Short mmCIF file of C-alpha atoms in Angstrom, two decimals:
data_model
loop_
_atom_site.label_atom_id
_atom_site.label_comp_id
_atom_site.label_asym_id
_atom_site.label_seq_id
_atom_site.Cartn_x
_atom_site.Cartn_y
_atom_site.Cartn_z
CA MET A 181 -17.83 -157.57 -65.75
CA GLU A 182 -19.33 -155.84 -62.31
CA GLU A 183 -22.18 -153.74 -62.92
CA ARG A 184 -21.78 -150.18 -61.99
CA ILE A 185 -23.79 -147.59 -61.86
CA VAL A 186 -22.60 -144.25 -62.26
CA ILE A 187 -24.14 -141.32 -60.75
CA VAL A 188 -23.34 -137.84 -61.18
CA GLY A 189 -23.91 -134.99 -58.32
CA ALA A 190 -23.03 -135.58 -54.83
CA GLY A 191 -25.74 -133.83 -53.68
CA GLN A 192 -29.04 -134.86 -51.52
CA ALA A 193 -30.34 -136.87 -54.31
CA GLY A 194 -27.21 -138.86 -55.28
CA GLY A 195 -26.40 -139.47 -52.23
CA GLU A 196 -29.52 -141.19 -51.23
CA LEU A 197 -29.62 -142.94 -54.30
CA ALA A 198 -26.07 -144.05 -53.62
CA ALA A 199 -27.22 -145.45 -49.74
CA GLY A 200 -30.16 -146.39 -51.15
CA LEU A 201 -28.96 -149.13 -53.49
CA ARG A 202 -26.92 -150.64 -50.72
CA LYS A 203 -29.92 -150.61 -48.31
CA GLN A 204 -31.73 -152.33 -51.32
CA GLY A 205 -28.88 -154.99 -51.45
CA TYR A 206 -27.46 -153.81 -54.69
CA LYS A 207 -24.08 -155.61 -54.80
CA GLY A 208 -22.73 -154.18 -58.38
CA ARG A 209 -20.17 -151.17 -58.43
CA VAL A 210 -21.83 -147.31 -57.03
CA LEU A 211 -19.75 -144.60 -57.77
CA LEU A 212 -20.63 -141.19 -56.91
CA LEU A 213 -19.29 -138.42 -58.59
CA GLY A 214 -19.36 -134.48 -56.96
CA ASP A 215 -18.13 -131.53 -58.31
CA GLU A 216 -17.54 -129.85 -54.82
CA ALA A 217 -14.68 -130.74 -51.98
CA HIS A 218 -17.67 -132.48 -49.85
CA PRO A 219 -19.00 -135.80 -49.38
CA PRO A 220 -23.02 -135.00 -49.60
CA TYR A 221 -24.15 -132.39 -47.03
CA GLN A 222 -27.84 -130.84 -46.44
CA ARG A 223 -28.48 -127.70 -47.71
CA PRO A 224 -31.30 -126.73 -45.95
CA PRO A 225 -29.20 -125.32 -43.17
CA LEU A 226 -26.87 -123.26 -44.89
CA SER A 227 -29.25 -120.11 -44.96
CA LYS A 228 -29.82 -120.89 -40.79
CA GLY A 229 -27.64 -122.81 -38.62
CA PHE A 230 -24.75 -122.62 -40.62
CA LEU A 231 -24.81 -119.38 -41.52
CA GLN A 232 -25.13 -118.40 -37.86
CA GLY A 233 -22.24 -120.69 -36.82
CA LYS A 234 -24.67 -122.68 -34.57
CA VAL A 235 -24.03 -125.90 -37.01
CA ALA A 236 -20.71 -127.11 -37.93
CA LEU A 237 -19.45 -128.09 -41.05
CA THR A 238 -18.94 -131.74 -40.08
CA ASP A 239 -22.39 -131.57 -38.99
CA LEU A 240 -24.02 -130.57 -42.56
CA TYR A 241 -22.71 -134.19 -43.87
CA LEU A 242 -25.60 -136.52 -44.24
CA LYS A 243 -23.07 -139.35 -43.40
CA PRO A 244 -19.29 -139.06 -42.36
CA LEU A 245 -16.97 -140.09 -45.09
CA ALA A 246 -16.14 -143.58 -42.86
CA SER A 247 -19.90 -144.67 -44.06
CA TYR A 248 -19.07 -144.40 -48.06
CA GLU A 249 -16.07 -146.47 -47.48
CA ARG A 250 -17.76 -148.85 -45.27
CA PHE A 251 -20.60 -149.65 -47.66
CA ASP A 252 -18.82 -149.66 -50.43
CA ILE A 253 -19.83 -146.52 -52.12
CA GLU A 254 -17.33 -145.42 -53.85
CA LEU A 255 -17.21 -141.31 -53.62
CA LYS A 256 -15.04 -139.21 -55.68
CA PRO A 257 -15.60 -135.39 -54.51
CA GLY A 258 -13.97 -132.64 -56.62
CA THR A 259 -15.07 -134.74 -60.02
CA ARG A 260 -16.62 -132.87 -62.88
CA VAL A 261 -18.35 -134.38 -65.86
CA GLU A 262 -17.86 -132.90 -68.85
CA ALA A 263 -19.54 -134.85 -71.10
CA ILE A 264 -21.79 -138.11 -71.63
CA ASP A 265 -21.29 -140.47 -74.46
CA ARG A 266 -23.90 -142.54 -74.90
CA ALA A 267 -22.86 -144.90 -77.69
CA THR A 268 -19.78 -146.02 -75.88
CA LYS A 269 -21.64 -145.33 -71.78
CA GLU A 270 -18.99 -143.73 -70.86
CA VAL A 271 -18.58 -140.56 -68.94
CA SER A 272 -15.71 -137.88 -70.00
CA LEU A 273 -14.09 -136.26 -66.94
CA GLY A 274 -12.54 -132.84 -66.00
CA ASP A 275 -9.08 -134.41 -65.89
CA GLY A 276 -9.48 -135.98 -69.60
CA SER A 277 -10.37 -139.52 -68.38
CA ARG A 278 -13.16 -141.59 -69.12
CA LEU A 279 -15.43 -143.54 -66.94
CA ALA A 280 -17.73 -146.29 -67.99
CA TYR A 281 -21.58 -147.13 -67.05
CA ASP A 282 -23.83 -149.65 -67.20
CA LYS A 283 -26.63 -147.10 -65.84
CA LEU A 284 -25.94 -143.45 -65.65
CA VAL A 285 -28.21 -141.24 -63.04
CA LEU A 286 -28.01 -137.22 -63.27
CA ALA A 287 -28.64 -135.80 -60.27
CA THR A 288 -27.04 -132.75 -61.14
CA GLY A 289 -28.80 -130.33 -58.86
CA GLY A 290 -29.06 -126.50 -59.96
CA ARG A 291 -27.25 -123.82 -59.48
CA ALA A 292 -28.01 -119.95 -58.20
CA ARG A 293 -29.47 -117.57 -61.04
CA PRO A 294 -27.05 -114.67 -61.47
CA LEU A 295 -28.69 -111.28 -61.59
CA SER A 296 -27.97 -109.69 -64.87
CA VAL A 297 -27.46 -105.78 -64.58
CA PRO A 298 -25.54 -102.87 -66.27
CA GLY A 299 -22.36 -102.27 -63.89
CA LEU A 300 -21.92 -105.79 -63.47
CA ALA A 301 -20.74 -107.19 -66.82
CA GLY A 302 -17.56 -109.20 -66.81
CA ALA A 303 -17.13 -108.46 -62.87
CA ARG A 304 -16.91 -110.71 -60.25
CA PRO A 305 -17.22 -108.40 -57.39
CA GLU A 306 -16.22 -110.49 -53.70
CA ASN A 307 -18.71 -108.48 -52.03
CA LEU A 308 -21.56 -109.73 -54.16
CA PHE A 309 -22.81 -113.35 -53.10
CA SER A 310 -25.35 -116.02 -53.85
CA LEU A 311 -26.32 -118.62 -51.98
CA ARG A 312 -25.95 -122.57 -52.68
CA SER A 313 -23.61 -124.37 -51.46
CA ILE A 314 -20.97 -124.57 -48.00
CA ALA A 315 -18.18 -122.54 -50.49
CA ASP A 316 -20.75 -119.53 -50.94
CA VAL A 317 -21.65 -119.39 -46.98
CA GLU A 318 -17.83 -119.48 -45.66
CA ALA A 319 -16.85 -117.04 -48.23
CA MET A 320 -19.68 -114.66 -47.00
CA ARG A 321 -19.45 -115.24 -43.48
CA GLY A 322 -16.44 -112.91 -42.63
CA ARG A 323 -19.04 -109.96 -43.76
CA PHE A 324 -21.43 -110.68 -41.53
CA ILE A 325 -20.34 -108.12 -38.90
CA PRO A 326 -22.90 -105.89 -37.03
CA GLY A 327 -23.46 -102.91 -38.61
CA ASN A 328 -22.38 -104.14 -41.91
CA ARG A 329 -25.44 -103.37 -44.65
CA LEU A 330 -26.91 -105.94 -46.31
CA VAL A 331 -28.98 -105.73 -49.46
CA ILE A 332 -30.70 -108.76 -50.22
CA ILE A 333 -32.39 -109.36 -53.86
CA GLY A 334 -34.94 -111.91 -53.90
CA GLY A 335 -37.78 -112.26 -51.38
CA GLY A 336 -37.96 -116.07 -51.22
CA TYR A 337 -36.92 -118.42 -48.94
CA VAL A 338 -33.49 -117.93 -49.25
CA GLY A 339 -33.41 -114.46 -49.01
CA LEU A 340 -35.53 -114.34 -46.05
CA GLU A 341 -33.56 -117.06 -44.06
CA VAL A 342 -30.50 -114.89 -44.86
CA ALA A 343 -32.35 -111.54 -43.53
CA ALA A 344 -33.43 -113.57 -40.77
CA VAL A 345 -29.91 -114.60 -39.68
CA ALA A 346 -28.42 -111.04 -40.52
CA VAL A 347 -30.93 -108.97 -38.34
CA GLN A 348 -30.32 -111.12 -35.47
CA LEU A 349 -26.53 -110.58 -35.74
CA GLY A 350 -27.06 -107.22 -36.04
CA LEU A 351 -26.45 -106.23 -39.91
CA ARG A 352 -28.81 -103.46 -41.61
CA VAL A 353 -30.46 -105.79 -43.76
CA THR A 354 -32.47 -104.31 -46.70
CA LEU A 355 -34.83 -106.74 -48.84
CA LEU A 356 -35.71 -105.86 -52.46
CA GLU A 357 -38.13 -108.24 -53.80
CA ALA A 358 -39.59 -107.82 -57.78
CA ALA A 359 -43.31 -109.21 -57.11
CA PRO A 360 -45.44 -107.00 -54.93
CA ARG A 361 -45.17 -109.31 -52.12
CA LEU A 362 -42.81 -111.87 -50.51
CA LEU A 363 -42.81 -115.75 -51.37
CA CYS A 364 -45.34 -114.67 -53.99
CA ARG A 365 -44.42 -117.87 -55.88
CA VAL A 366 -45.23 -120.46 -53.22
CA THR A 367 -47.75 -118.69 -50.80
CA GLY A 368 -51.03 -116.80 -50.43
CA PRO A 369 -51.51 -113.35 -49.94
CA GLU A 370 -52.42 -113.79 -46.45
CA VAL A 371 -48.76 -115.37 -45.50
CA SER A 372 -47.35 -113.15 -47.40
CA ALA A 373 -48.02 -110.46 -45.14
CA PHE A 374 -47.52 -112.34 -42.41
CA ILE A 375 -44.24 -112.84 -43.51
CA GLU A 376 -43.95 -109.58 -44.00
CA LYS A 377 -44.75 -108.14 -40.62
CA LEU A 378 -42.23 -110.71 -39.10
CA HIS A 379 -39.68 -109.54 -40.87
CA ARG A 380 -40.58 -105.66 -40.52
CA GLU A 381 -41.00 -105.90 -36.43
CA ARG A 382 -37.27 -107.37 -36.71
CA GLY A 383 -36.05 -104.45 -38.55
CA VAL A 384 -35.68 -105.87 -41.50
CA GLU A 385 -36.40 -103.26 -44.26
CA LEU A 386 -38.58 -104.70 -46.98
CA ARG A 387 -39.01 -102.78 -50.44
CA LEU A 388 -41.59 -104.64 -52.71
CA SER A 389 -42.42 -103.97 -56.43
CA CYS A 390 -38.93 -102.81 -56.70
CA GLU A 391 -36.82 -103.50 -59.67
CA VAL A 392 -32.84 -103.81 -59.63
CA ARG A 393 -31.56 -101.44 -62.24
CA SER A 394 -27.67 -101.02 -61.74
CA MET A 395 -24.75 -101.78 -59.58
CA GLU A 396 -21.85 -99.50 -58.57
CA LEU A 397 -18.50 -101.24 -58.28
CA ASP A 398 -15.24 -99.20 -57.12
CA GLU A 399 -12.57 -98.50 -59.46
CA ALA A 400 -11.16 -101.85 -59.39
CA ARG A 401 -14.28 -103.04 -59.78
CA ARG A 402 -13.52 -105.66 -56.86
CA GLN A 403 -16.56 -104.28 -54.47
CA VAL A 404 -20.42 -103.29 -54.97
CA ARG A 405 -20.72 -99.98 -53.21
CA GLU A 406 -24.03 -99.33 -54.73
CA VAL A 407 -27.07 -101.20 -55.66
CA GLY A 408 -29.50 -98.69 -58.08
CA PHE A 409 -33.22 -99.73 -57.86
CA ALA A 410 -37.03 -98.63 -59.27
CA CYS A 411 -39.16 -98.84 -56.16
CA GLN A 412 -43.02 -98.53 -57.61
CA GLY A 413 -41.73 -96.01 -60.29
CA VAL A 414 -39.36 -94.26 -57.96
CA GLN A 415 -35.49 -94.58 -58.79
CA GLU A 416 -33.54 -94.81 -55.23
CA ARG A 417 -29.72 -95.98 -54.28
CA LEU A 418 -28.43 -97.95 -51.60
CA GLU A 419 -25.01 -97.97 -50.19
CA ALA A 420 -24.31 -101.55 -49.68
CA ASP A 421 -21.34 -103.34 -47.29
CA LEU A 422 -22.71 -106.75 -48.96
CA VAL A 423 -25.16 -108.35 -51.37
CA LEU A 424 -27.03 -111.29 -51.49
CA VAL A 425 -28.87 -112.31 -54.57
CA GLY A 426 -31.32 -115.17 -53.85
CA ILE A 427 -33.65 -115.25 -57.22
CA GLY A 428 -34.33 -118.62 -57.64
CA LEU A 429 -32.46 -121.80 -59.39
CA ILE A 430 -31.04 -123.10 -62.99
CA PRO A 431 -31.23 -126.50 -62.71
CA ASN A 432 -27.88 -128.37 -64.61
CA THR A 433 -29.39 -129.54 -67.62
CA GLU A 434 -26.47 -129.10 -70.01
CA LEU A 435 -24.97 -132.59 -69.33
CA ALA A 436 -28.08 -134.04 -70.78
CA SER A 437 -29.09 -131.78 -73.91
CA ALA A 438 -25.72 -132.03 -74.79
CA ALA A 439 -26.28 -135.68 -74.72
CA GLY A 440 -29.53 -135.41 -76.84
CA LEU A 441 -31.69 -136.13 -74.07
CA ALA A 442 -34.95 -133.89 -73.92
CA VAL A 443 -34.92 -130.88 -71.34
CA ASP A 444 -38.09 -128.88 -70.89
CA ASN A 445 -37.54 -126.81 -67.41
CA GLY A 446 -35.38 -129.84 -66.07
CA ILE A 447 -34.47 -133.27 -67.84
CA VAL A 448 -37.47 -135.20 -68.95
CA VAL A 449 -38.14 -138.27 -66.77
CA ASP A 450 -41.03 -141.01 -66.80
CA GLU A 451 -42.74 -141.84 -63.13
CA TYR A 452 -39.43 -144.55 -62.80
CA ALA A 453 -37.29 -141.43 -63.23
CA CYS A 454 -35.93 -142.85 -66.78
CA THR A 455 -35.09 -140.75 -69.44
CA ALA A 456 -35.51 -141.57 -73.02
CA ASP A 457 -32.33 -143.55 -72.81
CA PRO A 458 -32.74 -146.33 -70.98
CA ASP A 459 -29.64 -146.70 -69.12
CA ILE A 460 -29.97 -142.89 -68.48
CA LEU A 461 -31.98 -141.81 -65.00
CA ALA A 462 -32.47 -137.93 -63.66
CA ILE A 463 -33.27 -137.43 -60.22
CA GLY A 464 -33.76 -134.53 -57.73
CA ASP A 465 -33.54 -130.61 -58.68
CA CYS A 466 -32.64 -131.06 -61.93
CA ALA A 467 -35.60 -133.48 -63.13
CA ASN A 468 -38.82 -132.47 -64.52
CA GLN A 469 -40.97 -135.59 -63.92
CA PRO A 470 -44.75 -136.89 -63.65
CA SER A 471 -46.62 -135.62 -60.92
CA ALA A 472 -49.58 -138.04 -59.29
CA TYR A 473 -50.29 -134.79 -57.60
CA THR A 474 -50.60 -132.02 -60.13
CA GLY A 475 -51.53 -134.78 -63.09
CA GLY A 476 -48.94 -132.62 -64.93
CA ARG A 477 -45.57 -132.48 -65.17
CA ILE A 478 -43.46 -131.02 -62.50
CA ARG A 479 -39.74 -129.72 -61.07
CA LEU A 480 -39.30 -129.83 -57.80
CA GLU A 481 -36.36 -127.67 -55.66
CA SER A 482 -36.83 -129.65 -52.40
CA VAL A 483 -35.59 -132.04 -50.23
CA PRO A 484 -38.49 -134.58 -49.79
CA ASN A 485 -38.65 -134.72 -53.44
CA ALA A 486 -34.69 -135.33 -53.83
CA ILE A 487 -35.01 -138.52 -51.19
CA GLU A 488 -38.49 -139.67 -52.76
CA HIS A 489 -37.11 -139.14 -56.13
CA ALA A 490 -34.18 -141.11 -54.90
CA ARG A 491 -36.13 -143.64 -53.63
CA VAL A 492 -38.12 -144.29 -56.91
CA ALA A 493 -34.86 -144.71 -58.70
CA ALA A 494 -33.26 -146.99 -56.56
CA ALA A 495 -36.16 -149.09 -56.90
CA THR A 496 -36.05 -148.61 -61.18
CA LEU A 497 -32.34 -149.73 -60.93
CA MET A 498 -33.44 -153.10 -58.84
CA GLY A 499 -35.68 -154.07 -61.53
CA LYS A 500 -38.83 -152.90 -59.61
CA ARG A 501 -41.42 -149.84 -60.84
CA GLU A 502 -42.76 -147.86 -57.84
CA PRO A 503 -43.44 -144.74 -58.94
CA SER A 504 -43.64 -141.33 -56.56
CA ALA A 505 -47.17 -140.58 -55.11
CA ALA A 506 -45.66 -137.84 -52.81
CA ILE A 507 -47.10 -134.79 -52.38
CA PRO A 508 -44.73 -131.74 -52.45
CA TRP A 509 -44.24 -130.32 -49.02
CA PHE A 510 -41.47 -127.65 -47.92
CA TRP A 511 -40.14 -126.24 -44.61
CA SER A 512 -38.60 -123.12 -43.71
CA ASP A 513 -37.21 -121.44 -40.18
CA GLN A 514 -37.33 -117.97 -39.55
CA TYR A 515 -36.54 -116.47 -36.06
CA GLY A 516 -37.41 -119.61 -34.95
CA LEU A 517 -40.66 -120.00 -36.14
CA LYS A 518 -41.26 -123.17 -37.86
CA LEU A 519 -43.08 -122.77 -41.28
CA GLN A 520 -44.31 -125.94 -43.19
CA MET A 521 -45.70 -126.50 -46.70
CA VAL A 522 -47.87 -128.81 -48.36
CA GLY A 523 -49.28 -128.98 -51.88
CA LEU A 524 -48.60 -125.89 -54.48
CA SER A 525 -51.41 -123.26 -53.93
CA THR A 526 -51.08 -122.05 -57.49
CA GLY A 527 -54.91 -121.12 -58.71
CA HIS A 528 -56.46 -121.53 -55.72
CA GLU A 529 -60.06 -119.79 -55.01
CA GLN A 530 -60.17 -119.48 -51.16
CA CYS A 531 -57.80 -118.95 -48.65
CA VAL A 532 -59.10 -119.99 -45.07
CA THR A 533 -57.24 -119.89 -42.08
CA ARG A 534 -57.44 -121.10 -38.72
CA GLY A 535 -55.83 -120.24 -35.64
CA SER A 536 -54.10 -116.91 -34.61
CA VAL A 537 -52.39 -114.64 -37.19
CA GLU A 538 -51.65 -112.32 -34.14
CA GLY A 539 -50.45 -114.94 -31.97
CA LYS A 540 -47.47 -116.87 -35.17
CA GLU A 541 -49.79 -119.54 -34.94
CA PHE A 542 -52.11 -120.59 -37.67
CA SER A 543 -53.02 -122.44 -40.88
CA ALA A 544 -53.70 -121.43 -43.97
CA PHE A 545 -55.71 -123.99 -45.72
CA TYR A 546 -56.13 -123.32 -49.76
CA LEU A 547 -59.30 -124.30 -51.68
CA LYS A 548 -60.17 -124.95 -55.08
CA ASP A 549 -63.65 -126.42 -55.81
CA ARG A 550 -64.16 -126.72 -52.04
CA ARG A 551 -60.78 -129.14 -51.82
CA VAL A 552 -57.96 -128.49 -49.99
CA ILE A 553 -55.21 -128.17 -52.46
CA ALA A 554 -52.11 -126.69 -50.20
CA ALA A 555 -51.91 -125.62 -46.85
CA ASP A 556 -49.10 -123.20 -44.97
CA VAL A 557 -48.98 -124.34 -41.05
CA ILE A 558 -46.86 -121.90 -38.76
CA GLY A 559 -46.47 -122.35 -35.76
CA ARG A 560 -48.40 -125.41 -35.01
CA PRO A 561 -46.74 -128.65 -36.37
CA ALA A 562 -49.74 -130.77 -35.28
CA GLU A 563 -51.74 -129.69 -37.57
CA PHE A 564 -49.21 -130.41 -40.65
CA MET A 565 -50.06 -134.07 -40.89
CA ALA A 566 -53.85 -133.55 -40.86
CA ALA A 567 -53.65 -130.70 -43.50
CA LYS A 568 -51.19 -133.56 -45.53
CA ARG A 569 -54.13 -136.11 -45.68
CA LEU A 570 -56.60 -133.43 -46.50
CA VAL A 571 -54.23 -132.34 -49.36
CA SER A 572 -53.85 -136.01 -50.16
CA SER A 573 -57.64 -136.94 -49.49
CA ARG A 574 -59.10 -134.13 -52.18
CA VAL A 575 -62.53 -134.63 -50.14
CA GLN A 576 -64.39 -131.61 -50.62
CA VAL A 577 -64.49 -130.00 -47.29
CA ASP A 578 -66.65 -127.14 -45.38
CA ALA A 579 -65.21 -123.69 -45.16
CA ALA A 580 -66.71 -122.57 -42.18
CA ARG A 581 -65.32 -125.87 -40.42
CA LEU A 582 -61.93 -125.81 -41.64
CA GLY A 583 -61.74 -122.26 -40.52
CA ASP A 584 -63.26 -123.15 -37.29
CA ALA A 585 -60.13 -123.75 -34.43
CA ALA A 586 -62.33 -126.12 -32.32
CA VAL A 587 -63.30 -128.38 -35.22
CA PRO A 588 -60.95 -130.90 -35.19
CA LEU A 589 -59.04 -131.25 -38.44
CA ALA A 590 -59.01 -135.01 -38.82
CA SER A 591 -62.77 -135.18 -38.38
CA LEU A 592 -62.48 -132.89 -41.88
CA ALA A 593 -60.49 -135.34 -43.63
CA ALA A 594 -63.20 -138.06 -43.39
CA MET P 179 -19.07 -146.00 -28.03
CA ALA P 180 -22.30 -147.00 -27.49
CA LYS P 181 -24.81 -149.78 -29.36
CA ILE P 182 -27.90 -149.24 -30.68
CA LYS P 183 -30.05 -152.12 -31.78
CA PHE P 184 -32.73 -150.99 -34.30
CA ILE P 185 -35.16 -153.51 -35.38
CA GLU P 186 -37.33 -152.66 -38.74
CA ALA P 187 -41.15 -153.34 -38.71
CA ASN P 188 -40.67 -156.68 -40.98
CA GLY P 189 -38.49 -157.97 -37.14
CA LYS P 190 -34.91 -157.42 -39.47
CA GLN P 191 -32.42 -155.82 -36.75
CA HIS P 192 -29.12 -153.85 -37.33
CA GLU P 193 -26.82 -153.20 -34.28
CA VAL P 194 -25.04 -150.33 -34.95
CA GLU P 195 -22.37 -148.45 -32.89
CA ALA P 196 -22.71 -144.83 -31.91
CA GLU P 197 -21.06 -141.90 -30.51
CA GLU P 198 -21.73 -139.89 -27.96
CA GLY P 199 -23.58 -136.94 -28.21
CA GLN P 200 -24.28 -138.15 -31.55
CA SER P 201 -28.69 -138.80 -31.84
CA VAL P 202 -29.77 -141.89 -32.73
CA MET P 203 -31.06 -140.98 -36.38
CA GLN P 204 -27.81 -139.91 -37.01
CA ALA P 205 -26.28 -143.79 -35.88
CA ALA P 206 -29.17 -145.06 -38.08
CA THR P 207 -28.41 -142.71 -41.45
CA ASN P 208 -24.56 -143.41 -40.76
CA ASN P 209 -25.31 -147.26 -40.93
CA LEU P 210 -28.01 -147.12 -43.77
CA VAL P 211 -30.23 -148.46 -41.31
CA PRO P 212 -33.50 -148.74 -44.10
CA GLY P 213 -36.70 -147.64 -42.34
CA ILE P 214 -35.49 -144.26 -40.81
CA VAL P 215 -36.05 -141.51 -43.69
CA ALA P 216 -34.47 -138.32 -41.74
CA GLU P 217 -36.02 -135.69 -44.59
CA CYS P 218 -35.48 -132.46 -42.51
CA GLY P 219 -31.68 -134.17 -41.52
CA GLY P 220 -32.49 -133.89 -37.87
CA PHE P 221 -34.51 -130.77 -36.88
CA ALA P 222 -37.56 -131.73 -35.84
CA SER P 223 -39.56 -130.56 -38.64
CA CYS P 224 -40.47 -133.40 -40.68
CA ALA P 225 -41.12 -137.18 -38.37
CA THR P 226 -39.78 -139.13 -40.78
CA CYS P 227 -36.86 -140.49 -38.42
CA HIS P 228 -39.79 -141.59 -35.90
CA GLY P 229 -38.61 -145.20 -33.95
CA TYR P 230 -40.42 -146.93 -30.96
CA VAL P 231 -38.14 -146.76 -28.16
CA ASP P 232 -38.25 -150.02 -25.75
CA GLU P 233 -40.48 -149.76 -22.74
CA ALA P 234 -37.21 -150.62 -20.49
CA TRP P 235 -35.20 -147.31 -22.15
CA LEU P 236 -38.22 -145.21 -21.91
CA THR P 237 -37.48 -143.44 -19.14
CA LYS P 238 -34.29 -143.17 -19.11
CA LEU P 239 -34.62 -140.20 -21.94
CA PRO P 240 -35.52 -136.88 -21.20
CA PRO P 241 -38.64 -136.19 -22.04
CA PRO P 242 -40.03 -134.86 -25.67
CA ASP P 243 -40.17 -131.09 -25.84
CA ALA P 244 -42.56 -129.04 -27.49
CA ALA P 245 -41.33 -129.34 -30.84
CA GLU P 246 -40.78 -132.84 -30.60
CA GLU P 247 -44.25 -133.54 -29.69
CA GLY P 248 -45.82 -131.47 -32.06
CA MET P 249 -43.89 -133.53 -34.61
CA ILE P 250 -45.30 -136.65 -33.45
CA ALA P 251 -48.41 -135.53 -33.46
CA CYS P 252 -47.54 -135.63 -37.18
CA ALA P 253 -46.21 -138.86 -37.48
CA PHE P 254 -47.79 -142.13 -38.88
CA HIS P 255 -48.39 -145.01 -36.99
CA VAL P 256 -47.86 -143.16 -33.49
CA GLN P 257 -47.76 -145.34 -30.63
CA PRO P 258 -47.31 -144.30 -26.58
CA ASN P 259 -43.61 -144.51 -26.84
CA SER P 260 -42.83 -142.84 -30.27
CA ARG P 261 -40.17 -140.48 -30.34
CA LEU P 262 -38.46 -138.76 -32.68
CA THR P 263 -34.80 -140.14 -33.10
CA CYS P 264 -33.14 -137.45 -34.56
CA GLN P 265 -33.82 -135.45 -30.77
CA LEU P 266 -32.65 -138.33 -28.80
CA LYS P 267 -28.72 -137.82 -28.21
CA MET P 268 -26.90 -140.92 -27.09
CA THR P 269 -25.18 -141.16 -23.71
CA PRO P 270 -23.68 -143.73 -22.26
CA ALA P 271 -26.15 -144.59 -20.07
CA LEU P 272 -28.06 -145.68 -23.52
CA ASP P 273 -25.62 -148.20 -24.25
CA GLY P 274 -27.49 -150.95 -25.48
CA LEU P 275 -30.99 -149.14 -26.96
CA VAL P 276 -33.44 -150.71 -28.53
CA VAL P 277 -35.32 -148.84 -31.16
CA ARG P 278 -38.43 -150.30 -33.16
CA LEU P 279 -39.40 -148.49 -36.47
CA PRO P 280 -42.52 -148.19 -37.80
CA VAL P 281 -44.37 -149.99 -40.64
CA SER P 282 -43.54 -146.63 -43.31
CA GLN P 283 -42.26 -142.98 -42.04
CA THR P 284 -43.90 -141.26 -45.06
CA GLU P 285 -47.99 -143.40 -45.44
CA GLU P 286 -50.14 -145.13 -43.39
#
């Protein structure tokens, strides 16, 4: 019997792995199962160009359907995996059938974290959205009408990117954030302040340190009418035509834990993407992996991580061992301004900026023990790779020279 | 339809067909050409679809815009004929285009 690799999850990580196996010359069968109706697609444009109507549906697809056929990747959209039977090495599918595997890769990603507030229990209002899939955007789009009142809950990337698109389309946007500043989990106060100003200037209403307390639905319980919240102790209510909840992601780990695999903020894997079961791997947003960068464990929600982790898994499946040494990086795009972030700034002792914050072109470097542990590069893409090098080299730098735009960054990385 | 020849750093050649209007990067990823990582999916945000356009073709291409130039400065193994393949759109005049690929898109 021909060897068979079954990949559960046809997102960026799963799609990349299937292609990567063929690129490396894998001769066995490759089955790629996804529960959505689409082939693997890009998620970053969902909250940007696709929502705005500037990127077409088929341009989201990472490859056309014909490519899967040509390279003998058995793509099965609309296929839900219900359980893993590790003893017989089979997965059971939504239609009741079973599928055998020699190697199984879980690339199950995550789902949007739902908001839990009084008034919502049991209801699924038509104007309450999260943003994770093509279907989410398709459902939302019809309400992106100039003048409509959009309330966004959550000041992370999804919330901010949608806010940017929405005000540009003429909606009235209010964004509610629980923390005292925007993007607080991923960036320092200086960059939060910059992003805050950027959005306020464009007309986004921002409420920080704000706790959502309730939602009032219409009589049929089909529409949210009002969002109730407390902002720095003051109770307020806001009428809404549509509400977007962007408060993070829950990794899809249920299949793994039901199969008895270790789960701890993600499916626990080693540096080669392997779980404790030698025939099961896990990659991408759903996996918790050792990180050469932090020295600890990490679960990353990002495209570069999905691609890199798929590369590691492909090598493992080909009988090689190539752990990842990649440094986490992320990008965002708001009002046409490019934001590129490398490393994780948690625990930094000092923030040094270079360039002009007012001119919307600057880099923020986060230092710990005089080493650059992370950087945010805004509107200065040419500086990004030098920033990456500073983060990876871990050399000690002089803060004054780092902050002096006349000193080439490359000379600091020595 | 136009042809593009990708040559990996190890000399391995991949001749692929591209549709008019498609990016050179997309033609590479559709055809599983190794060496094009394309992390950002074609938005000039990552410089992992970097390629060297053969001299003969360089003048047939529109010059890089500021966004592309900024990101090329970010890429590894940059040469004077470096371009981001996501920013190169196929036209009939580019039939036969030759693009060489760097040793690595993600490390020095």
